[in-house]
Coordinates of C-alpha atoms and ligand atoms in Angstrom, one line a residue:
M1 CA -24.8 6.8 -11.8
S2 CA -22.9 3.9 -13.0
K3 CA -19.0 4.3 -13.5
R4 CA -16.3 2.2 -15.0
I5 CA -13.1 2.1 -13.0
I6 CA -9.8 0.6 -13.8
V7 CA -7.9 -0.4 -10.6
T8 CA -4.3 -1.3 -11.2
G9 CA -2.5 -3.5 -8.7
G10 CA -5.8 -4.9 -7.6
A11 CA -4.3 -8.3 -6.9
G12 CA -2.2 -6.9 -4.1
F13 CA -2.9 -5.9 -0.5
I14 CA -4.6 -2.5 -0.6
G15 CA -5.9 -2.8 -4.2
S16 CA -7.9 -6.0 -3.5
N17 CA -9.3 -4.5 -0.3
F18 CA -10.4 -1.5 -2.4
I19 CA -12.0 -3.7 -5.1
F20 CA -14.1 -5.5 -2.4
H21 CA -15.1 -2.2 -0.9
M22 CA -16.1 -0.7 -4.2
L23 CA -18.1 -3.7 -5.5
K24 CA -20.0 -3.9 -2.3
K25 CA -20.8 -0.3 -2.0
Y26 CA -21.5 0.5 -5.7
P27 CA -23.4 -2.5 -7.2
S28 CA -23.8 -0.6 -10.5
Y29 CA -20.1 0.1 -11.0
R30 CA -17.9 -1.9 -13.4
I31 CA -14.4 -2.6 -11.9
I32 CA -11.6 -3.7 -14.1
C33 CA -8.5 -4.9 -12.3
L34 CA -5.3 -4.6 -14.3
D35 CA -2.4 -6.4 -12.5
K36 CA 0.9 -8.0 -13.7
L37 CA 0.8 -10.6 -11.0
T38 CA 4.3 -10.0 -9.7
Y39 CA 5.4 -12.0 -6.6
A40 CA 3.2 -9.6 -4.6
G41 CA 0.1 -10.1 -6.7
N42 CA -2.1 -13.1 -5.8
L43 CA -5.0 -14.1 -8.0
S44 CA -6.5 -16.3 -5.2
T45 CA -7.1 -13.1 -3.2
L46 CA -9.6 -12.0 -5.9
E47 CA -11.4 -15.3 -6.0
P48 CA -14.5 -13.9 -4.0
V49 CA -15.2 -11.5 -6.8
M50 CA -14.1 -13.4 -9.9
N51 CA -17.6 -14.5 -10.8
N52 CA -19.2 -11.1 -10.2
P53 CA -20.5 -9.9 -13.6
N54 CA -19.3 -6.3 -12.7
F55 CA -15.7 -7.4 -12.3
R56 CA -13.1 -8.2 -14.8
F57 CA -9.5 -9.3 -14.2
V58 CA -6.8 -8.5 -16.8
K59 CA -3.2 -9.7 -16.4
L60 CA -1.2 -6.8 -17.7
D61 CA 1.9 -4.8 -16.9
I62 CA 1.2 -1.1 -16.5
C63 CA 4.5 -0.4 -18.4
D64 CA 3.0 -2.3 -21.5
R65 CA 1.8 0.7 -23.5
K66 CA 0.1 -1.2 -26.3
G67 CA -1.7 -3.5 -23.9
V68 CA -2.9 -0.6 -21.7
Y69 CA -4.1 1.4 -24.7
A70 CA -6.0 -1.6 -26.0
L71 CA -7.6 -2.0 -22.6
F72 CA -8.7 1.6 -22.5
E73 CA -10.2 1.3 -26.1
E74 CA -12.2 -1.7 -25.0
E75 CA -13.4 -0.4 -21.6
H76 CA -13.6 3.4 -21.8
P77 CA -13.0 3.9 -18.1
D78 CA -14.3 7.0 -16.2
I79 CA -11.8 6.7 -13.5
V80 CA -8.3 5.1 -13.0
V81 CA -6.9 4.3 -9.5
N82 CA -3.3 3.4 -9.7
F83 CA -2.2 1.1 -6.9
A84 CA 0.3 -0.9 -9.0
A85 CA 3.7 -0.5 -7.7
E86 CA 6.7 -2.3 -6.3
S87 CA 6.0 -1.6 -2.7
H88 CA 8.6 -3.0 -0.4
V89 CA 11.4 -0.8 0.9
D90 CA 13.9 -3.7 1.6
R91 CA 13.6 -5.0 -2.0
S92 CA 14.2 -1.5 -3.3
I93 CA 17.5 -1.4 -1.5
E94 CA 18.4 -4.8 -3.0
N95 CA 17.4 -3.9 -6.6
P96 CA 16.1 -0.4 -7.3
E97 CA 15.6 -0.7 -11.0
V98 CA 12.2 -2.4 -11.2
F99 CA 11.0 0.3 -8.8
L100 CA 11.8 3.0 -11.2
Q101 CA 10.3 1.1 -14.1
T102 CA 6.9 0.3 -12.5
N103 CA 6.5 3.1 -10.1
I104 CA 7.6 5.9 -12.5
L105 CA 7.4 4.8 -16.1
G106 CA 4.3 2.7 -15.4
T107 CA 2.6 5.8 -13.9
Q108 CA 3.5 7.7 -17.1
V109 CA 2.0 5.0 -19.4
M110 CA -1.3 5.0 -17.4
M111 CA -1.5 8.8 -17.6
D112 CA -0.7 8.8 -21.3
A113 CA -3.6 6.4 -21.8
C114 CA -5.8 8.7 -19.7
R115 CA -4.8 11.7 -22.0
K116 CA -5.3 9.7 -25.2
Y117 CA -8.7 8.3 -24.4
G118 CA -10.1 10.8 -21.9
I119 CA -10.8 10.3 -18.3
K120 CA -12.9 12.0 -15.5
R121 CA -10.3 11.2 -12.9
Y122 CA -6.8 9.7 -12.5
H123 CA -6.0 8.9 -8.9
Q124 CA -2.4 8.1 -7.8
V125 CA -2.1 6.1 -4.6
S126 CA 1.1 7.5 -3.1
T127 CA 2.6 7.2 0.4
D128 CA 3.7 9.2 3.4
E129 CA 7.2 7.9 2.8
V130 CA 7.6 10.7 0.1
Y131 CA 8.0 13.2 3.0
G132 CA 11.1 11.4 4.5
D133 CA 11.1 11.0 8.3
L134 CA 10.5 13.0 11.4
P135 CA 12.8 13.0 14.5
L136 CA 11.7 10.9 17.5
D137 CA 12.2 13.9 19.9
R138 CA 9.7 16.2 18.2
P139 CA 6.3 14.6 18.7
D140 CA 4.7 18.0 17.8
L141 CA 5.7 17.6 14.1
F142 CA 3.5 16.0 11.5
F143 CA 3.5 15.7 7.7
T144 CA 1.1 18.0 6.0
E145 CA 0.5 18.2 2.3
K146 CA 2.9 21.2 2.3
T147 CA 5.8 19.3 3.8
P148 CA 8.6 19.2 1.3
I149 CA 9.4 15.9 -0.4
H150 CA 12.5 14.5 1.1
T151 CA 12.9 10.8 0.3
S152 CA 15.3 8.1 1.9
S153 CA 14.9 4.9 -0.1
P154 CA 14.8 4.0 -3.8
Y155 CA 11.2 3.0 -3.1
S156 CA 10.2 6.4 -1.7
A157 CA 12.2 8.2 -4.3
S158 CA 10.4 6.3 -7.0
K159 CA 7.0 7.1 -5.4
A160 CA 7.9 10.8 -5.1
S161 CA 9.1 11.0 -8.7
A162 CA 5.7 9.5 -9.8
D163 CA 3.9 12.2 -7.7
L164 CA 5.9 15.0 -9.4
L165 CA 5.0 13.5 -12.8
V166 CA 1.2 13.3 -11.8
L167 CA 1.3 17.0 -10.8
A168 CA 3.2 17.9 -14.0
Y169 CA 0.5 16.1 -16.1
H170 CA -2.2 18.1 -14.3
R171 CA -0.5 21.5 -14.9
T172 CA 0.9 20.8 -18.4
F173 CA -2.0 18.8 -19.9
G174 CA -4.8 19.6 -17.6
L175 CA -5.2 15.9 -16.6
P176 CA -7.8 15.7 -13.8
V177 CA -5.7 14.1 -11.1
T178 CA -5.7 13.6 -7.4
I179 CA -3.0 12.1 -5.1
S180 CA -3.4 10.4 -1.7
R181 CA -0.5 9.9 0.6
C182 CA -1.4 7.4 3.3
S183 CA 0.5 6.1 6.3
N184 CA 1.3 2.4 7.0
N185 CA -1.7 0.1 6.3
Y186 CA -2.4 -3.2 8.0
G187 CA -5.3 -5.8 7.6
P188 CA -6.2 -8.9 5.5
Y189 CA -4.2 -10.0 2.4
H190 CA -1.1 -8.0 3.5
F191 CA 1.9 -9.7 2.0
P192 CA 4.0 -11.5 4.7
E193 CA 7.2 -9.6 3.9
K194 CA 5.9 -6.5 5.7
L195 CA 6.2 -6.0 9.5
I196 CA 2.8 -7.0 10.8
P197 CA 2.0 -10.1 8.6
L198 CA 5.7 -11.2 8.8
M199 CA 5.5 -11.2 12.6
I200 CA 2.1 -12.9 12.8
A201 CA 3.2 -15.6 10.4
S202 CA 6.6 -16.1 12.2
C203 CA 5.0 -16.2 15.6
L204 CA 2.5 -18.9 14.4
N205 CA 5.5 -20.9 13.1
D206 CA 7.6 -20.3 16.3
K207 CA 10.3 -18.6 14.2
P208 CA 12.5 -15.7 15.2
L209 CA 10.9 -12.2 15.0
P210 CA 13.6 -10.0 13.3
V211 CA 13.4 -6.5 14.6
Y212 CA 15.6 -4.0 12.8
G213 CA 18.0 -1.9 14.9
K214 CA 16.5 -1.1 18.4
G215 CA 12.9 -1.4 17.2
E216 CA 12.3 2.3 18.2
N217 CA 11.2 3.4 14.7
V218 CA 7.7 4.7 14.7
R219 CA 5.0 4.1 12.1
D220 CA 1.5 5.6 11.9
W221 CA -0.8 2.6 11.4
L222 CA -4.2 2.6 9.6
Y223 CA -6.6 -0.2 9.1
V224 CA -6.8 -0.9 5.3
E225 CA -10.5 -0.4 5.0
D226 CA -10.2 3.1 6.2
H227 CA -7.6 3.9 3.5
C228 CA -10.0 2.4 0.9
K229 CA -12.8 4.6 2.2
A230 CA -10.5 7.6 1.9
I231 CA -9.7 6.8 -1.7
D232 CA -13.5 6.4 -2.5
L233 CA -14.2 9.8 -1.1
I234 CA -11.3 11.4 -3.0
I235 CA -12.2 10.0 -6.4
H236 CA -15.8 11.1 -6.0
N237 CA -15.5 14.4 -4.1
G238 CA -11.8 15.4 -4.0
R239 CA -10.7 18.5 -5.8
E240 CA -8.6 18.0 -9.0
G241 CA -4.9 18.7 -8.7
E242 CA -5.0 18.2 -4.9
I243 CA -3.0 16.0 -2.6
Y244 CA -4.7 14.4 0.4
N245 CA -2.8 13.0 3.4
V246 CA -4.5 10.0 4.9
G247 CA -3.6 8.7 8.5
G248 CA -5.3 8.1 11.8
H249 CA -2.9 9.5 14.5
N250 CA -1.9 6.0 15.5
E251 CA 1.8 6.1 16.0
M252 CA 3.5 3.0 17.4
R253 CA 7.0 1.8 17.9
N254 CA 7.9 -1.3 16.0
I255 CA 9.0 -3.1 19.1
D256 CA 5.6 -2.5 20.8
I257 CA 3.7 -3.9 17.8
V258 CA 5.8 -7.0 17.8
K259 CA 5.3 -7.5 21.6
L260 CA 1.6 -7.0 21.2
I261 CA 1.4 -9.6 18.4
C262 CA 3.4 -12.1 20.8
K263 CA 0.8 -11.3 23.5
E264 CA -2.2 -11.8 21.3
L265 CA -0.9 -15.1 20.0
G266 CA 0.4 -16.3 23.4
K267 CA 4.0 -16.6 22.2
P268 CA 7.1 -15.7 24.2
E269 CA 9.0 -12.4 23.7
S270 CA 12.1 -14.5 23.5
L271 CA 11.3 -15.1 19.8
I272 CA 12.3 -11.4 19.2
T273 CA 15.7 -11.1 17.6
Y274 CA 17.3 -7.7 17.0
V275 CA 19.0 -7.7 13.6
T276 CA 21.1 -5.3 11.6
D277 CA 19.2 -2.1 10.8
R278 CA 17.7 -1.3 7.4
K279 CA 20.0 1.1 5.4
G280 CA 18.7 4.6 5.5
H281 CA 15.9 3.5 8.0
D282 CA 13.3 6.3 8.5
M283 CA 12.8 7.1 12.2
R284 CA 9.2 8.3 12.4
Y285 CA 6.2 8.8 10.1
A286 CA 3.2 10.8 11.3
I287 CA 0.4 12.2 9.2
D288 CA -1.7 15.2 9.7
P289 CA -5.1 14.3 8.1
T290 CA -6.7 17.7 8.8
K291 CA -7.3 18.4 5.1
I292 CA -9.2 15.2 4.2
H293 CA -11.2 15.5 7.4
T294 CA -12.3 19.1 6.8
E295 CA -12.8 18.9 3.1
L296 CA -14.2 15.4 2.7
G297 CA -15.4 14.5 6.2
W298 CA -13.0 11.5 6.4
L299 CA -12.2 10.0 9.7
P300 CA -10.7 6.5 10.5
E301 CA -13.4 4.1 11.8
T302 CA -11.4 1.2 13.1
K303 CA -9.4 1.6 16.3
F304 CA -5.9 -0.1 16.3
E305 CA -6.8 -2.4 19.2
D306 CA -9.8 -3.8 17.2
G307 CA -8.0 -3.7 13.8
I308 CA -5.0 -5.7 15.1
K309 CA -7.3 -8.3 16.6
K310 CA -9.3 -8.6 13.4
T311 CA -6.1 -8.9 11.4
I312 CA -4.6 -11.6 13.6
K313 CA -7.9 -13.6 13.4
W314 CA -7.8 -13.3 9.6
Y315 CA -4.3 -14.7 9.5
L316 CA -5.4 -17.5 11.8
D317 CA -8.5 -18.3 9.7
N318 CA -6.7 -18.0 6.3
R319 CA -3.5 -20.0 7.0
E320 CA -3.6 -21.5 3.4
W321 CA -3.4 -18.0 1.9
W322 CA -0.1 -17.0 3.5
E323 CA 1.3 -20.6 3.8
A324 CA 1.1 -20.9 0.1
I325 CA 3.1 -17.7 -0.3
I326 CA 5.8 -18.5 2.2
S327 CA 6.4 -22.0 0.9
G328 CA 7.3 -20.9 -2.6
E329 CA 9.9 -18.4 -4.0
Y330 CA 9.5 -16.4 -0.9
Q331 CA 11.9 -18.8 0.8
N332 CA 14.8 -17.5 -1.3
Y333 CA 13.8 -13.9 -0.4
Y334 CA 13.7 -14.8 3.3
K335 CA 17.1 -16.4 3.2
R336 CA 18.6 -13.4 1.4
M337 CA 17.0 -10.9 3.7
Y338 CA 17.3 -12.6 7.2
I339 CA 19.7 -15.4 7.3
K340 CA 23.1 -14.2 8.5
R341 CA 21.6 -10.8 9.1
D342 CA 21.7 -11.3 12.9
K343 CA 23.7 -8.8 14.9
Ligands
LIG1 P1 1.5 -4.8 -2.9 O1 2.9 -5.0 -3.1 O2 0.7 -5.7 -1.9 O3 0.7 -4.9 -4.3 C1 1.1 -4.4 -5.5 C2 0.4 -5.0 -6.6 O4 0.8 -4.3 -7.8 C3 0.6 -6.5 -6.8 O5 -0.7 -7.1 -7.1 C4 1.5 -6.5 -8.1 O6 1.3 -7.7 -8.8 C5 1.1 -5.3 -8.8 N1 2.1 -4.8 -9.7 C6 3.3 -4.6 -9.4 N2 4.0 -4.2 -10.6 C7 3.1 -4.1 -11.5 C8 3.2 -3.7 -12.9 N3 4.3 -3.3 -13.5 N4 2.0 -3.8 -13.6 C9 0.8 -4.1 -13.0 N5 0.7 -4.6 -11.8 C10 1.9 -4.5 -11.0 O7 1.3 -3.3 -2.5 P2 0.3 -2.6 -1.5 O8 0.8 -2.6 -0.1 O9 -1.1 -3.0 -1.8 O10 0.4 -1.1 -2.0 C11 -0.5 -0.6 -3.0 C12 -0.1 0.9 -3.3 O11 -0.3 1.6 -2.2 C13 1.3 1.1 -3.7 O12 1.3 2.1 -4.7 C14 2.0 1.6 -2.5 O13 3.1 2.4 -2.9 C15 0.9 2.4 -1.8 N6 1.0 2.5 -0.4 C16 1.1 1.3 0.4 C17 1.0 1.5 1.8 C18 1.2 0.2 2.7 O14 1.2 0.4 3.9 N7 1.1 -1.0 2.2 C19 0.9 2.7 2.4 C20 0.8 3.8 1.6 C21 0.8 3.7 0.2
LIG2 O1 11.4 -7.8 9.4 C1 11.2 -6.6 9.5 N1 11.6 -6.0 10.7 C2 11.4 -4.7 11.1 O2 11.9 -4.2 12.1 C3 10.5 -5.7 8.6 C4 10.0 -6.3 7.4 C5 10.3 -4.4 9.0 N2 10.8 -3.9 10.1 C6 10.5 -2.5 10.4 C7 10.9 -1.5 9.4 C8 10.0 -0.3 9.5 O3 10.4 0.6 10.5 O4 9.1 -2.3 10.6 C9 8.7 -1.0 10.1 C10 7.6 -1.3 9.0 O5 8.3 -1.9 7.9 P1 7.5 -2.3 6.6 O6 6.4 -3.2 6.9 O7 8.5 -2.8 5.6 O8 6.9 -0.9 6.1 P2 7.5 0.5 5.8 O9 9.0 0.4 5.4 O10 7.2 1.4 6.8 O11 6.8 0.9 4.5 C11 5.3 0.6 4.4 O12 4.6 1.8 4.6 C12 4.6 2.8 3.5 C13 4.9 0.0 3.0 O13 5.6 -1.2 2.8 C14 5.0 0.9 1.9 O14 4.6 0.3 0.7 C15 4.3 2.1 2.2 O15 4.4 3.1 1.2

């Protein structure tokens, strides 16, 4: 059956990959991408689908209540998938306010529109960062959906606040919601301020590779397509009011990722520069994905060794995409974040 889906934040990394996945898998669905096009949103990313008659792009802020209501009146969506967010932890440490506006108040506006115009499903794309971190010396511990929220950064606090609001709208107003909390994604169209694309781009330009602290922090990496497939399953078959953790049991230390990227690109490890640690830096994330596996049959399909090769190849083949980004306003961000940060 045909469905109309509003995807917010679809000009960003995961949202765009989700749009590609959905348009390919469900040729009868109409996908409406709503995106403010912040520094992290890139219209050129969506170029492959711009002429698809089942796709529409609308430049809009999720905090713009009037604009969001007008779009709902026009499109009558069945499903909303809310990816739109300020997503970079380091920027949230620099300037928290916009994180609270977009990630919390924007979520509220989207859910108010869902209440006003009716919806079959509102899906909130959340993150494993809401659980805080795990110690390095307890490899037996994992985040389950029952792990208490315990946030570290303004980013994760804003995402956790949004999650609480989503659950409140379910209980108080009966809004049919689901939440996914995924671990770190990697893959094509990842903005080059995040660890993996930053290291690939820097390696290719023979620039220093800034590793925070000792590089011992652990992240649980998942290929972006596997995250998109998980969200697809949740919006179609997930139970209302439920949270689903998404992750592929692929924990790696930052330093090992950076060394692997050097090796794949034939660059010397002497490019690695240890820099001052991130404030409040979470030590380890590790997801227990048992619930989504047993309830919805989800399992990750791309192994890290294949996914990282595909990702590196994508950055080699699509230099113009990330070079256009790092040649603009990004330069100022890079200077603020990394110049004079060295230990
Ligand atoms: P991203 O920064 O690449 O993209 C965010 C998109 O949202 C951009 O296109 C931006 O223009 C848009 N946006 C920002 N503010 C907006 C606003 N006010 N109105 C409309 N659009 C706005 O982020 P991403 O990495 O693709 O993450 C997408 C979602 O997934 C986020 O909610 C993030 O918290 C979550 N998440 C990310 C990861 C990860 O590893 N990247 C892991 C788990 C969860
Ligand atoms: O230059 C760097 N050097 C470095 O050592 C950068 C940018 C990062 N790091 C470290 C910090 C983290 O331990 O690498 C790790 C990964 O950092 P990020 O790519 O910034 O991701 P993280 O902070 O783990 O958050 C990500 O995963 C959860 C996403 O950005 C979030 O949006 C998501 O919710």
